[in-house]
XYZ file of C-alpha atoms in Angstrom:
156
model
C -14.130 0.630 -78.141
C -16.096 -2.091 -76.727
C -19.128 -2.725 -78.188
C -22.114 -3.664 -76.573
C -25.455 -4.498 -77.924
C -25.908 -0.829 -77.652
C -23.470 0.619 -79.279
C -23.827 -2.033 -81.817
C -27.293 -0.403 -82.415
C -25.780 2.946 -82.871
C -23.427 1.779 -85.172
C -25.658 -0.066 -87.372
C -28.494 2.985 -87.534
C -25.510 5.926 -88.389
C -27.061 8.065 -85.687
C -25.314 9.255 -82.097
C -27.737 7.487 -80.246
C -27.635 7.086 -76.336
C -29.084 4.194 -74.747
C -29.322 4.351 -70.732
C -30.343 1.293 -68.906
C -31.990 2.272 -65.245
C -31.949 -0.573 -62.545
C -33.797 -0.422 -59.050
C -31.681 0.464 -56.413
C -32.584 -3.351 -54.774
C -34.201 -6.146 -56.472
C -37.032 -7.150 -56.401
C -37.647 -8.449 -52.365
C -40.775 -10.456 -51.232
C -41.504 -13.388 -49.400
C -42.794 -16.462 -51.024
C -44.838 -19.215 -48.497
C -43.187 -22.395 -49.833
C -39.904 -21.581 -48.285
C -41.539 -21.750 -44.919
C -44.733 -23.631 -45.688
C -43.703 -25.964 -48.841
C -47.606 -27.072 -50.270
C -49.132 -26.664 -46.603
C -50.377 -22.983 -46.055
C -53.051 -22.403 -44.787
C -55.105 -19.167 -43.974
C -54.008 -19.084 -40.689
C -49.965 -19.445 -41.368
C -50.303 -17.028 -44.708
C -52.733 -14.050 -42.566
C -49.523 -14.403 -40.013
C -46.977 -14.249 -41.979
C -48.504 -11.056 -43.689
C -48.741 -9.234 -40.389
C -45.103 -10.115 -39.145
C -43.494 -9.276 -42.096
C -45.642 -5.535 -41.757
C -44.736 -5.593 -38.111
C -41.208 -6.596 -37.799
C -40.241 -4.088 -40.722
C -39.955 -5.695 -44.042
C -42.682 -4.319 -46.207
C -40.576 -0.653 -45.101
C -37.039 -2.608 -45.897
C -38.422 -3.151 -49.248
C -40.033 -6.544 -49.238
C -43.447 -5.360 -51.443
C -43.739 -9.057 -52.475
C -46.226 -10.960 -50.837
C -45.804 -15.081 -52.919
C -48.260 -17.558 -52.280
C -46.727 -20.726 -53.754
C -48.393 -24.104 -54.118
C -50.923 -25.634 -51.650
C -54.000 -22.469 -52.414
C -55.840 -25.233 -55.080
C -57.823 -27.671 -54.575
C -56.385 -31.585 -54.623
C -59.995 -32.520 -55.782
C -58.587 -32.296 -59.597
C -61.643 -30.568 -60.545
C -61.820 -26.758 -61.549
C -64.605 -24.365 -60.527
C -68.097 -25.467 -61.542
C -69.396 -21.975 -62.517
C -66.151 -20.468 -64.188
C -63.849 -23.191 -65.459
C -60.851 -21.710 -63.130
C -58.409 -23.849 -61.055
C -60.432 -24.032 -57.651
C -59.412 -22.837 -54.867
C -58.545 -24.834 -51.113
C -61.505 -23.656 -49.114
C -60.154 -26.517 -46.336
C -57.067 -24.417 -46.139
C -58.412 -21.114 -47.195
C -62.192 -21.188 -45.669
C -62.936 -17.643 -46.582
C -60.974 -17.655 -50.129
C -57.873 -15.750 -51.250
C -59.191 -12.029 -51.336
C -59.491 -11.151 -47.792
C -55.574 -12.416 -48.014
C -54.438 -10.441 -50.904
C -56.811 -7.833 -49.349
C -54.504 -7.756 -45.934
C -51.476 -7.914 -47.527
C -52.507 -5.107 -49.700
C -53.236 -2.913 -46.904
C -50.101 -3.838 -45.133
C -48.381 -2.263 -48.691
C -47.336 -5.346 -50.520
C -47.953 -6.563 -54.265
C -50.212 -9.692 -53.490
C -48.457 -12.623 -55.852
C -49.522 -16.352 -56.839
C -48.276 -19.447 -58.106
C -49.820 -21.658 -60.885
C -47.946 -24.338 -63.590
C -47.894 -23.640 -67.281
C -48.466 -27.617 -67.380
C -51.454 -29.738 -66.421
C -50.697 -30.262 -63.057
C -48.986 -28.064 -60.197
C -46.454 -28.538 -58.287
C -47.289 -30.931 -54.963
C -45.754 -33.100 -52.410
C -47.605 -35.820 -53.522
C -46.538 -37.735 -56.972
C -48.507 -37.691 -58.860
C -50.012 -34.069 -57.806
C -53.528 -34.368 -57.644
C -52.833 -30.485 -57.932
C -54.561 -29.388 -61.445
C -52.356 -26.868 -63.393
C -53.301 -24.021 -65.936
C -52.434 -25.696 -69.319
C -55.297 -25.189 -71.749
C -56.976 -22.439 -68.962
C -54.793 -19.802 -68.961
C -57.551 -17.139 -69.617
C -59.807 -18.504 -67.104
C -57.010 -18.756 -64.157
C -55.682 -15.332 -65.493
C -59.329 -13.952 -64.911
C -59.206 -15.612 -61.325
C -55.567 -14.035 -60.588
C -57.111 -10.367 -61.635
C -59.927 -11.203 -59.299
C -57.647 -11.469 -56.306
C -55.834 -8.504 -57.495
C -52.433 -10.681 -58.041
C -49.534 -8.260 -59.629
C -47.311 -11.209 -60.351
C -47.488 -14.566 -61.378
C -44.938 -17.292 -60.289
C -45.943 -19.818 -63.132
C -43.553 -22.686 -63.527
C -43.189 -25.907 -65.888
C-alpha cells in the first residue's frame, strides 16, 4: 500500500476514513498588469485592458482574475492623511481604484491588488520611493475591502 498523508491519517486514528481532495477543473486564470505594464498603469491602460479581456472572450474562457500589480501607490512616500493607508496614484488613477474594480466587476472578474509585506513596494526605481504595508496591514487591508479586492498579491 502506498501511504499518503491520508492514509497515514487513517492509520494513525483506527477508523476507515476517506479523504477526497477536489481540484478546479483549471487553475486559477487572470491577468495581472505588470506583465504588460511593469510599475506604469495607468487608468487609461488598466480601464482597457478590462474591456478587451471582456470583449475578446477571456472573462467566459475562465480568466475571473483581474491583478493590478505595482505602480496604483503613490511615489510621494507618504500614506493617506485621514486613514493611515498606503495612498493611492491619483496622477495615474485620477478618479481612484473603485470605478476600476467597479468595471471589472461588472465585466465578471474578481478585482485583485498588489501590496509588499515589507516597507517598501516593489518599483522600477531603487530605492522605491513606493511605501509598502509593513506595520499597516490593518489599515491597507481596510483600503483593499474598500475597493472590493478578493485577492491580495502581497510579496517580500
Amino acid at each position: 500500500m502506498r501511504i499518503t498523508r491520508y492514509t497515514l491519517i487513517a492509520l494513525v486514528s483506527g477508523t476507515n476514513l476517506a479523504v477526497a481532495q477536489q481540484f478546479q477543473s483549471t487553475p486559477v486564470l487572470g491577468w495581472n498588469s505588470y506583465n504588460q505594464l511593469a510599475c506604469s498603469p495607468n487608468e487609461l491602460s488598466i480601464t482597457e485592458a478590462i474591456n478587451s479581456l471582456a470583449d475578446r472572450g477571456f472573462v467566459n474562457a475562465g480568466y475571473n482574475f483581474f491583478q493590478l500589480d505595482c505602480g496604483w501607490a503613490s511615489r510621494d512616500g507618504q500614506r493617506n492623511a485621514t486613514s493611515g493607508a498606503l495612498k493611492i496614484d491619483l496622477t495615474r488613477f485620477p478618479n481612484g481604484l473603485l470605478p476600476l474594480s467597479n468595471l471589472a466587476r461588472s465585466k465578471g472578474m474578481k478585482w485583485s491588488m498588489y501590496s509588499d509585506a515589507g516597507y517598501r513596494m516593489c518599483d522600477t526605481q531603487a530605492p522605491s520611493p513606493v511605501l509598502g504595508s509593513l506595520g499597516h496591514e490593518a489599515v491597507d487591508a481596510d483600503l483593499f475591502k474598500s475597493l472590493n479586492a478578493e485577492y491580495i498579491k502581497c510579496t517580500t
